[in-house]
Coordinates of N, CA and C in Angstrom, one line a residue:
Chain A
X1 N 14.8 -13.8 1.2 CA 13.4 -13.9 1.2 C 12.8 -13.2 2.4
X2 N 11.7 -12.6 2.2 CA 11.0 -11.9 3.3 C 10.5 -12.9 4.3
X3 N 10.7 -12.6 5.5 CA 10.1 -13.5 6.5 C 9.3 -12.8 7.5
X4 N 8.0 -13.2 7.6 CA 7.1 -12.6 8.6 C 6.8 -13.7 9.6
X5 N 7.1 -13.5 10.8 CA 6.9 -14.6 11.8 C 5.9 -14.2 12.9
X6 N 4.9 -15.0 13.1 CA 3.9 -14.8 14.1 C 4.3 -15.8 15.2
X7 N 4.2 -15.2 16.4 CA 4.8 -15.9 17.6 C 4.1 -17.2 17.9
X8 N 2.8 -17.4 17.6 CA 2.1 -18.6 18.0 C 1.3 -19.1 16.8
X9 N 1.3 -20.4 16.5 CA 0.4 -20.9 15.5 C -1.0 -21.2 16.0
X10 N -1.1 -21.6 17.3 CA -2.4 -21.9 17.9 C -2.4 -21.3 19.3
X11 N -3.5 -20.7 19.7 CA -3.7 -20.2 21.0 C -5.1 -20.5 21.5
X12 N -5.2 -20.9 22.8 CA -6.5 -21.1 23.4 C -6.6 -20.2 24.6
X13 N -7.6 -19.3 24.7 CA -7.7 -18.4 25.8 C -9.1 -18.4 26.3
X14 N -9.3 -17.9 27.5 CA -10.6 -17.8 28.1 C -11.2 -16.4 27.9
X15 N -12.5 -16.4 27.9 CA -13.3 -15.1 27.8 C -12.8 -14.2 28.9
X16 N -12.5 -12.9 28.5 CA -12.1 -11.9 29.5 C -10.6 -11.8 29.6
X17 N -9.8 -12.7 29.1 CA -8.4 -12.7 29.2 C -7.8 -11.6 28.3
X18 N -6.7 -11.0 28.6 CA -6.0 -10.1 27.7 C -5.0 -11.0 26.9
X19 N -5.1 -10.8 25.6 CA -4.3 -11.6 24.6 C -3.4 -10.8 23.8
X20 N -2.2 -11.2 23.7 CA -1.2 -10.5 22.8 C -0.8 -11.4 21.7
X21 N -0.9 -10.9 20.5 CA -0.4 -11.6 19.3 C 0.8 -10.8 18.7
X22 N 1.9 -11.5 18.5 CA 3.1 -10.8 18.1 C 3.5 -11.2 16.7
X23 N 4.0 -10.2 16.0 CA 4.4 -10.4 14.6 C 5.7 -9.6 14.4
X24 N 6.7 -10.3 13.8 CA 8.0 -9.8 13.5 C 8.4 -10.0 12.0
X25 N 8.9 -8.9 11.4 CA 9.3 -9.1 10.0 C 10.8 -8.7 9.9
X26 N 11.5 -9.3 9.0 CA 13.0 -9.1 8.9 C 13.5 -8.3 7.7
X27 N 12.5 -7.6 7.0 CA 12.9 -7.0 5.8 C 12.9 -5.4 5.9
X28 N 12.8 -4.9 7.1 CA 12.9 -3.5 7.3 C 11.7 -2.8 6.6
X29 N 10.5 -3.5 6.5 CA 9.4 -2.9 5.9 C 8.7 -1.8 6.7
X30 N 8.3 -0.8 6.1 CA 7.6 0.3 6.8 C 6.2 0.0 7.3
X31 N 5.5 -0.7 6.4 CA 4.1 -0.9 6.7 C 3.8 -2.3 7.2
X32 N 2.9 -2.4 8.2 CA 2.5 -3.7 8.8 C 1.0 -3.7 9.0
X33 N 0.4 -4.9 9.0 CA -1.0 -5.0 9.0 C -1.4 -6.2 9.8
X34 N -2.6 -6.1 10.4 CA -3.3 -7.2 11.1 C -4.6 -7.4 10.5
X35 N -4.9 -8.7 10.1 CA -6.2 -9.1 9.5 C -6.7 -10.3 10.3
X36 N -8.0 -10.4 10.2 CA -8.6 -11.7 10.7 C -9.3 -12.3 9.5
X37 N -9.3 -13.7 9.5 CA -9.9 -14.4 8.4 C -10.9 -15.4 9.0
X38 N -12.1 -15.3 8.5 CA -13.2 -16.2 8.9 C -13.7 -17.0 7.8
X39 N -14.2 -18.2 8.0 CA -14.7 -19.0 6.8 C -15.8 -18.3 6.1
X40 N -15.7 -18.3 4.7 CA -16.7 -17.7 3.9 C -16.6 -16.2 3.7
X41 N -15.6 -15.6 4.4 CA -15.4 -14.1 4.3 C -14.0 -13.8 3.8
X42 N -13.9 -12.7 3.1 CA -12.6 -12.2 2.8 C -11.8 -11.8 4.0
X43 N -10.5 -11.6 3.8 CA -9.7 -11.0 4.9 C -10.3 -9.7 5.3
X44 N -10.3 -9.4 6.6 CA -10.8 -8.1 7.1 C -9.7 -7.4 7.9
X45 N -9.4 -6.2 7.5 CA -8.3 -5.4 8.1 C -8.7 -4.9 9.5
X46 N -7.9 -5.2 10.5 CA -8.2 -4.8 11.8 C -7.5 -3.4 12.1
X47 N -6.2 -3.4 11.9 CA -5.4 -2.2 12.1 C -4.2 -2.3 11.1
X48 N -3.6 -1.2 10.8 CA -2.4 -1.2 10.1 C -1.5 0.0 10.6
X49 N -0.2 -0.1 10.2 CA 0.8 0.8 10.7 C 1.6 1.3 9.6
X50 N 1.7 2.6 9.4 CA 2.6 3.2 8.4 C 4.0 3.0 8.7
X51 N 4.3 3.2 10.0 CA 5.7 3.2 10.4 C 5.7 3.1 11.9
X52 N 6.9 3.2 12.5 CA 7.0 3.1 14.0 C 6.1 4.1 14.7
X53 N 5.4 3.6 15.7 CA 4.5 4.4 16.5 C 3.3 5.0 15.8
X54 N 3.1 4.6 14.5 CA 2.0 5.1 13.7 C 1.0 3.9 13.6
X55 N -0.3 4.3 13.7 CA -1.3 3.2 13.5 C -2.6 3.8 13.0
X56 N -3.3 3.0 12.3 CA -4.6 3.5 11.7 C -5.6 2.4 11.8
X57 N -6.8 2.7 12.1 CA -7.9 1.7 12.2 C -8.2 1.2 10.8
X58 N -8.5 -0.1 10.8 CA -9.0 -0.7 9.6 C -10.5 -0.8 9.6
X59 N -11.0 -1.9 9.1 CA -12.5 -2.0 8.9 C -13.2 -2.5 10.2
X60 N -12.4 -3.2 11.0 CA -13.1 -3.8 12.2 C -12.2 -3.7 13.5
X61 N -11.9 -2.5 13.9 CA -10.9 -2.3 15.0 C -11.5 -2.5 16.4
X62 N -12.9 -2.6 16.5 CA -13.5 -2.7 17.8 C -13.0 -3.9 18.6
X63 N -12.6 -3.7 19.8 CA -12.2 -4.8 20.7 C -10.7 -5.2 20.5
X64 N -10.0 -4.4 19.7 CA -8.6 -4.6 19.4 C -7.8 -3.3 19.6
X65 N -6.5 -3.5 19.9 CA -5.6 -2.4 19.9 C -4.3 -2.9 19.4
X66 N -3.4 -2.0 19.0 CA -2.1 -2.4 18.5 C -1.0 -1.6 19.1
X67 N 0.2 -2.1 18.9 CA 1.4 -1.4 19.3 C 2.5 -1.6 18.3
X68 N 3.2 -0.5 18.0 CA 4.4 -0.6 17.1 C 5.5 0.3 17.7
X69 N 6.2 -0.3 18.6 CA 7.3 0.4 19.2 C 8.6 0.3 18.5
X70 N 8.8 -0.8 17.7 CA 10.0 -1.0 16.9 C 9.5 -1.3 15.5
X71 N 10.3 -1.0 14.5 CA 9.9 -1.1 13.1 C 9.6 -2.6 12.8
X72 N 10.3 -3.5 13.3 CA 10.2 -4.9 12.9 C 9.0 -5.6 13.6
X73 N 8.4 -5.0 14.6 CA 7.5 -5.7 15.5 C 6.1 -5.0 15.5
X74 N 5.0 -5.7 15.3 CA 3.7 -5.2 15.3 C 2.8 -6.1 16.2
X75 N 2.3 -5.6 17.2 CA 1.5 -6.4 18.2 C 0.1 -6.1 18.1
X76 N -0.7 -7.2 18.2 CA -2.2 -7.0 18.2 C -2.6 -7.4 19.6
X77 N -3.5 -6.6 20.3 CA -3.9 -6.8 21.6 C -5.4 -6.9 21.7
X78 N -5.9 -8.0 22.3 CA -7.3 -8.2 22.6 C -7.4 -7.8 24.1
X79 N -8.0 -6.7 24.4 CA -8.0 -6.2 25.8 C -8.8 -7.2 26.7
X80 N -9.9 -7.7 26.2 CA -10.7 -8.6 26.9 C -11.4 -9.6 25.9
X81 N -10.7 -10.7 25.8 CA -11.1 -11.6 24.7 C -12.6 -12.1 24.8
X82 N -13.2 -12.2 23.7 CA -14.6 -12.7 23.7 C -14.7 -13.8 22.7
X83 N -15.8 -14.6 22.8 CA -15.9 -15.8 21.9 C -16.0 -15.4 20.4
X84 N -16.5 -14.2 20.1 CA -16.6 -13.8 18.7 C -15.3 -13.3 18.1
X85 N -14.3 -13.4 18.9 CA -12.9 -13.1 18.4 C -12.2 -14.4 18.1
X86 N -12.8 -15.5 18.2 CA -12.2 -16.8 17.8 C -12.1 -16.7 16.3
X87 N -10.9 -16.8 15.8 CA -10.6 -16.6 14.3 C -9.2 -16.9 14.0
X88 N -8.8 -16.9 12.7 CA -7.5 -16.9 12.3 C -7.0 -15.5 12.1
X89 N -5.8 -15.2 12.7 CA -5.3 -13.8 12.6 C -4.0 -13.9 11.8
X90 N -4.0 -13.0 10.8 CA -2.8 -12.9 9.9 C -2.2 -11.6 10.0
X91 N -0.8 -11.6 10.0 CA 0.0 -10.4 10.0 C 0.7 -10.3 8.7
X92 N 0.8 -9.1 8.2 CA 1.5 -8.9 6.9 C 2.4 -7.7 7.0
X93 N 3.4 -7.6 6.1 CA 4.2 -6.4 6.0 C 4.5 -6.1 4.5
X94 N 4.9 -4.9 4.3 CA 5.4 -4.5 2.9 C 6.1 -3.2 3.0
X95 N 6.8 -2.9 1.9 CA 7.5 -1.6 1.8 C 6.5 -0.5 1.7
X96 N 7.0 0.8 1.6 CA 6.1 1.9 1.5 C 5.2 1.7 0.3
X97 N 4.0 2.3 0.3 CA 3.0 2.0 -0.7 C 3.4 2.3 -2.2
X98 N 3.0 1.4 -3.0 CA 3.2 1.6 -4.5 C 2.3 0.6 -5.1
X99 N 1.9 0.8 -6.4 CA 1.0 -0.1 -7.0 C 1.5 -1.5 -7.1
X100 N 2.8 -1.7 -7.2 CA 3.3 -3.1 -7.4 C 3.7 -3.7 -6.1
X101 N 3.7 -2.9 -5.0 CA 4.2 -3.5 -3.7 C 3.3 -4.5 -3.2
X102 N 3.8 -5.7 -2.9 CA 2.9 -6.7 -2.4 C 3.1 -6.9 -0.9
X103 N 2.1 -7.5 -0.3 CA 2.2 -7.8 1.2 C 2.7 -9.2 1.3
X104 N 3.5 -9.4 2.4 CA 4.0 -10.7 2.7 C 3.4 -11.1 4.0
X105 N 2.9 -12.3 4.1 CA 2.1 -12.7 5.2 C 2.8 -13.7 6.1
X106 N 2.5 -13.7 7.4 CA 2.9 -14.7 8.3 C 2.0 -16.0 8.1
X107 N 2.4 -17.0 8.9 CA 1.6 -18.3 8.7 C 0.3 -18.2 9.4
X108 N 0.1 -17.2 10.3 CA -1.2 -17.1 10.9 C -1.2 -17.6 12.3
X109 N -2.1 -17.1 13.2 CA -2.3 -17.6 14.5 C -3.8 -17.9 14.6
X110 N -4.1 -19.2 14.9 CA -5.5 -19.6 15.1 C -5.8 -19.5 16.6
X111 N -6.7 -18.5 16.9 CA -7.1 -18.2 18.3 C -8.5 -18.8 18.5
X112 N -8.5 -19.5 19.6 CA -9.8 -20.0 20.1 C -10.1 -19.3 21.5
X113 N -11.2 -18.7 21.6 CA -11.6 -18.1 22.9 C -12.8 -18.9 23.5
X114 N -12.6 -19.5 24.6 CA -13.6 -20.3 25.2 C -14.4 -19.6 26.3
Chain B
X1 N -21.4 -0.1 -3.0 CA -20.5 -0.7 -2.0 C -19.4 -1.5 -2.8
X2 N -18.2 -1.3 -2.3 CA -17.0 -2.0 -2.9 C -17.1 -3.5 -2.5
X3 N -17.1 -4.3 -3.5 CA -17.2 -5.7 -3.3 C -16.4 -6.5 -4.3
X4 N -15.9 -7.7 -3.8 CA -15.2 -8.6 -4.7 C -15.9 -10.0 -4.6
X5 N -16.4 -10.5 -5.7 CA -17.1 -11.8 -5.6 C -16.4 -12.8 -6.4
X6 N -16.2 -14.0 -5.8 CA -15.4 -15.0 -6.5 C -16.3 -16.2 -6.8
X7 N -16.1 -16.9 -7.9 CA -16.8 -18.1 -8.2 C -15.9 -19.1 -8.9
X8 N -16.1 -20.4 -8.8 CA -17.0 -21.0 -7.8 C -16.5 -20.9 -6.4
X9 N -17.3 -21.2 -5.4 CA -16.8 -21.2 -4.0 C -15.8 -22.3 -3.8
X10 N -16.0 -23.5 -4.5 CA -15.1 -24.6 -4.4 C -15.1 -25.3 -5.7
X11 N -14.0 -26.1 -6.0 CA -13.9 -26.8 -7.2 C -13.0 -28.0 -7.0
X12 N -13.4 -29.1 -7.6 CA -12.6 -30.3 -7.5 C -12.3 -30.7 -8.9
X13 N -11.0 -30.9 -9.3 CA -10.7 -31.4 -10.6 C -9.6 -32.5 -10.5
X14 N -9.4 -33.2 -11.6 CA -8.4 -34.3 -11.6 C -7.1 -33.7 -11.9
X15 N -6.0 -34.3 -11.4 CA -4.7 -33.9 -11.7 C -4.4 -33.9 -13.2
X16 N -3.8 -32.8 -13.7 CA -3.5 -32.7 -15.1 C -4.5 -31.9 -15.9
X17 N -5.7 -31.7 -15.3 CA -6.7 -30.9 -16.0 C -6.4 -29.4 -15.8
X18 N -7.1 -28.6 -16.7 CA -7.0 -27.2 -16.5 C -8.3 -26.7 -15.8
X19 N -8.2 -25.5 -15.2 CA -9.4 -24.9 -14.6 C -9.3 -23.4 -14.7
X20 N -10.4 -22.7 -14.5 CA -10.5 -21.3 -14.5 C -11.3 -20.8 -13.4
X21 N -10.8 -19.9 -12.6 CA -11.5 -19.3 -11.4 C -11.8 -17.8 -11.8
X22 N -13.0 -17.4 -11.3 CA -13.5 -16.1 -11.7 C -13.5 -15.1 -10.5
X23 N -13.4 -13.9 -10.9 CA -13.5 -12.8 -9.9 C -14.2 -11.6 -10.5
X24 N -15.3 -11.1 -9.9 CA -16.0 -9.9 -10.4 C -15.9 -8.9 -9.3
X25 N -15.7 -7.7 -9.6 CA -15.5 -6.6 -8.6 C -16.3 -5.4 -8.9
X26 N -16.7 -4.7 -7.9 CA -17.4 -3.4 -8.1 C -16.7 -2.3 -7.4
X27 N -15.3 -2.4 -7.3 CA -14.5 -1.4 -6.6 C -14.3 -0.3 -7.5
X28 N -14.5 0.9 -7.1 CA -14.3 2.1 -7.9 C -13.8 3.3 -7.0
X29 N -12.8 4.0 -7.3 CA -11.9 3.8 -8.4 C -11.1 2.5 -8.3
X30 N -10.4 2.2 -9.4 CA -9.7 0.9 -9.5 C -8.2 1.3 -9.6
X31 N -7.3 0.6 -8.9 CA -5.9 0.8 -9.0 C -5.2 -0.5 -9.6
X32 N -5.4 -1.6 -8.9 CA -4.8 -2.9 -9.3 C -5.6 -4.0 -8.7
X33 N -5.3 -5.2 -9.3 CA -6.0 -6.4 -8.9 C -4.9 -7.5 -8.7
X34 N -5.0 -8.2 -7.6 CA -4.0 -9.3 -7.3 C -4.7 -10.6 -7.1
X35 N -4.0 -11.6 -7.4 CA -4.4 -13.0 -7.0 C -3.4 -13.5 -6.0
X36 N -3.9 -14.1 -5.0 CA -3.1 -14.8 -4.0 C -3.4 -16.3 -3.9
X37 N -2.5 -17.1 -3.5 CA -2.7 -18.5 -3.2 C -2.5 -18.7 -1.7
X38 N -3.4 -19.4 -1.1 CA -3.3 -19.7 0.3 C -3.4 -21.2 0.6
X39 N -2.3 -21.8 0.9 CA -2.3 -23.2 1.3 C -2.9 -23.3 2.7
X40 N -3.5 -24.5 2.9 CA -4.2 -24.7 4.2 C -3.2 -24.5 5.4
X41 N -3.6 -23.7 6.3 CA -2.8 -23.4 7.5 C -1.7 -22.4 7.3
X42 N -1.7 -21.8 6.1 CA -0.6 -20.8 5.8 C -1.2 -19.5 5.5
X43 N -0.3 -18.5 5.4 CA -0.7 -17.1 5.0 C -0.8 -17.1 3.5
X44 N -1.5 -16.1 2.9 CA -1.6 -16.0 1.4 C -0.2 -15.6 0.8
X45 N 0.0 -16.0 -0.4 CA 1.2 -15.7 -1.1 C 0.8 -15.1 -2.5
X46 N 1.5 -14.0 -2.8 CA 1.1 -13.3 -4.1 C 1.4 -14.1 -5.3
X47 N 0.5 -14.2 -6.3 CA 0.7 -14.9 -7.5 C 1.0 -13.8 -8.6
X48 N 0.0 -12.9 -8.8 CA 0.1 -11.9 -9.8 C -0.4 -10.5 -9.3
X49 N 0.0 -9.5 -10.0 CA -0.6 -8.1 -9.7 C -0.8 -7.5 -11.1
X50 N -2.0 -7.0 -11.3 CA -2.3 -6.3 -12.6 C -2.8 -4.9 -12.4
X51 N -2.3 -4.0 -13.1 CA -2.9 -2.6 -13.1 C -3.9 -2.5 -14.2
X52 N -4.4 -1.3 -14.3 CA -5.5 -1.0 -15.2 C -5.1 -1.3 -16.7
X53 N -3.9 -1.1 -17.0 CA -3.4 -1.2 -18.4 C -3.0 -2.6 -18.8
X54 N -2.9 -3.5 -17.8 CA -2.5 -4.9 -18.1 C -3.7 -5.8 -18.2
X55 N -3.8 -6.6 -19.3 CA -4.9 -7.5 -19.3 C -4.6 -8.9 -19.2
X56 N -3.3 -9.2 -19.2 CA -2.8 -10.6 -19.0 C -1.5 -10.6 -18.3
X57 N -1.4 -11.6 -17.3 CA -0.1 -11.7 -16.6 C 0.0 -13.2 -16.3
X58 N 1.2 -13.7 -16.6 CA 1.5 -15.1 -16.3 C 2.5 -15.3 -15.2
X59 N 2.4 -16.4 -14.5 CA 3.4 -16.8 -13.5 C 3.4 -18.3 -13.6
X60 N 4.3 -18.9 -14.4 CA 4.4 -20.3 -14.6 C 3.1 -20.8 -15.2
X61 N 2.5 -21.8 -14.5 CA 1.2 -22.4 -15.0 C 0.0 -21.6 -14.7
X62 N 0.2 -20.5 -14.0 CA -0.9 -19.6 -13.7 C -1.0 -18.4 -14.7
X63 N -2.2 -18.1 -15.2 CA -2.3 -17.0 -16.1 C -3.6 -16.2 -15.6
X64 N -3.4 -14.9 -15.3 CA -4.5 -14.1 -14.9 C -4.8 -13.2 -16.0
X65 N -6.1 -12.9 -16.1 CA -6.6 -11.9 -17.1 C -7.4 -10.9 -16.4
X66 N -7.5 -9.7 -17.0 CA -8.2 -8.6 -16.4 C -9.0 -7.9 -17.5
X67 N -10.3 -7.7 -17.3 CA -11.1 -6.8 -18.2 C -11.6 -5.7 -17.3
X68 N -10.9 -4.6 -17.4 CA -11.3 -3.4 -16.6 C -12.7 -2.8 -17.0
X69 N -13.1 -3.1 -18.2 CA -14.4 -2.5 -18.7 C -15.5 -3.2 -18.0
X70 N -15.4 -4.6 -18.0 CA -16.5 -5.4 -17.4 C -16.2 -5.7 -15.9
X71 N -15.1 -5.3 -15.4 CA -14.7 -5.5 -14.0 C -14.7 -6.9 -13.7
X72 N -14.0 -7.7 -14.5 CA -13.9 -9.1 -14.3 C -12.4 -9.5 -14.4
X73 N -12.0 -10.5 -13.7 CA -10.7 -11.1 -13.8 C -10.9 -12.7 -13.7
X74 N -9.9 -13.4 -14.3 CA -9.9 -14.8 -14.2 C -8.5 -15.3 -13.9
X75 N -8.4 -16.4 -13.3 CA -7.1 -17.1 -13.0 C -7.2 -18.5 -13.6
X76 N -6.4 -18.7 -14.6 CA -6.4 -20.0 -15.3 C -5.2 -20.8 -14.9
X77 N -5.5 -22.0 -14.5 CA -4.4 -22.9 -14.1 C -4.3 -24.1 -15.1
X78 N -3.1 -24.2 -15.6 CA -2.8 -25.2 -16.7 C -2.2 -26.4 -16.1
X79 N -2.6 -27.6 -16.6 CA -2.0 -28.9 -16.2 C -1.8 -28.9 -14.7
X80 N -2.9 -29.0 -14.0 CA -2.9 -28.9 -12.6 C -2.1 -30.0 -11.9
X81 N -1.5 -29.6 -10.7 CA -0.7 -30.5 -9.9 C -1.3 -30.6 -8.5
X82 N -1.0 -31.7 -7.8 CA -1.6 -31.8 -6.5 C -1.2 -30.6 -5.6
X83 N -0.1 -30.0 -5.8 CA 0.3 -28.9 -5.0 C -0.5 -27.6 -5.3
X84 N -1.3 -27.7 -6.3 CA -2.2 -26.5 -6.6 C -3.4 -26.5 -5.7
X85 N -3.6 -27.6 -5.0 CA -4.7 -27.6 -4.0 C -4.5 -26.5 -3.0
X86 N -5.4 -25.5 -2.9 CA -5.3 -24.3 -2.1 C -6.5 -23.5 -2.3
X87 N -6.6 -22.4 -1.5 CA -7.6 -21.4 -1.8 C -6.9 -20.3 -2.6
X88 N -7.7 -19.8 -3.6 CA -7.2 -18.7 -4.4 C -8.0 -17.5 -4.2
X89 N -7.4 -16.4 -3.9 CA -8.1 -15.2 -3.4 C -7.8 -14.0 -4.3
X90 N -8.8 -13.4 -4.7 CA -8.8 -12.2 -5.6 C -8.9 -10.9 -4.7
X91 N -8.0 -10.0 -4.9 CA -7.9 -8.8 -4.1 C -7.9 -7.5 -5.0
X92 N -8.7 -6.5 -4.7 CA -8.7 -5.3 -5.5 C -8.3 -4.1 -4.6
X93 N -7.5 -3.3 -5.2 CA -7.2 -2.0 -4.5 C -7.8 -0.8 -5.3
X94 N -8.3 0.1 -4.5 CA -8.9 1.2 -5.1 C -8.0 2.4 -5.3
X95 N -6.8 2.4 -4.7 CA -5.9 3.5 -4.8 C -4.5 3.0 -4.8
X96 N -3.6 3.9 -5.2 CA -2.2 3.5 -5.3 C -1.6 3.2 -3.9
X97 N -2.1 3.8 -2.9 CA -1.5 3.6 -1.6 C -1.7 2.2 -1.1
X98 N -2.8 1.5 -1.6 CA -3.0 0.1 -1.3 C -3.2 -0.2 0.2
X99 N -3.6 0.9 1.0 CA -3.8 0.6 2.4 C -5.1 -0.1 2.6
X100 N -6.1 0.2 1.7 CA -7.4 -0.5 1.9 C -7.6 -1.4 0.7
X101 N -7.5 -2.7 1.0 CA -7.7 -3.7 -0.1 C -9.0 -4.4 0.2
X102 N -9.7 -4.7 -0.9 CA -11.0 -5.4 -0.9 C -10.7 -6.8 -1.2
X103 N -10.9 -7.7 -0.3 CA -10.6 -9.1 -0.4 C -11.8 -10.0 -0.8
X104 N -11.7 -10.8 -1.8 CA -12.7 -11.8 -2.0 C -12.6 -12.9 -1.0
X105 N -13.7 -13.8 -1.0 CA -13.7 -14.8 0.0 C -12.9 -16.1 -0.4
X106 N -12.5 -16.1 -1.7 CA -11.7 -17.1 -2.2 C -12.4 -18.3 -2.8
X107 N -11.7 -19.0 -3.7 CA -12.2 -20.3 -4.3 C -11.3 -21.4 -3.7
X108 N -11.9 -22.4 -3.1 CA -11.1 -23.5 -2.6 C -11.0 -24.6 -3.7
X109 N -9.8 -24.8 -4.2 CA -9.5 -25.7 -5.3 C -8.9 -27.0 -4.7
X110 N -9.5 -28.1 -5.1 CA -8.9 -29.4 -4.7 C -8.6 -30.2 -5.9
X111 N -7.3 -30.7 -6.0 CA -6.8 -31.5 -7.1 C -6.8 -32.9 -6.6
X112 N -7.5 -33.8 -7.4 CA -7.5 -35.2 -7.0 C -6.6 -36.0 -7.9
X113 N -5.9 -37.0 -7.4 CA -5.0 -37.8 -8.3 C -5.8 -38.7 -9.2

């Protein structure tokens, strides 16, 4: 079974702090994604990565950056956390694109910025 | 504007009953449509994927339909169980690369004993 592990289930941070969210997958997937999920809205793509050291902006990249130094690990960085970044963050991975290729998700990190 | 609209927003039914969730989309071009199940506090899990040429796909008690002409999909759940309580999310991809997926807001389904 594919396993996508997010390092923290819950995080509480203060405004202005630098925040690291870590995601690791164990299936040698090329593609990895970071989303945020807010009540009443669909998942919104923050960043994705085609492969190691490759990254592309999604729909809402402002205030975020990412790092993919190893194939299995994709990190989301909040350079200076703000209250409007309080959200559920979901990481996903999948093999190279194809119409039938599905994304596998981690359990999510619920981040509260005070 | 590419959009995915789901209805109802929430639904409560008794255990053992059937239900149907709706998804309307305005994504163009169209590549495929997926239904995901998301349990509370968990990430989404894929239920079905349908391409343009597929109009029905089943996964156990879940049956998804797709009408590409009217741009509508439905997810029918038969003989509901308490474990079906979750959010069900419709997702549409406009291209085969699937890098940009358009996510619906989901339908929250509650099954009562």
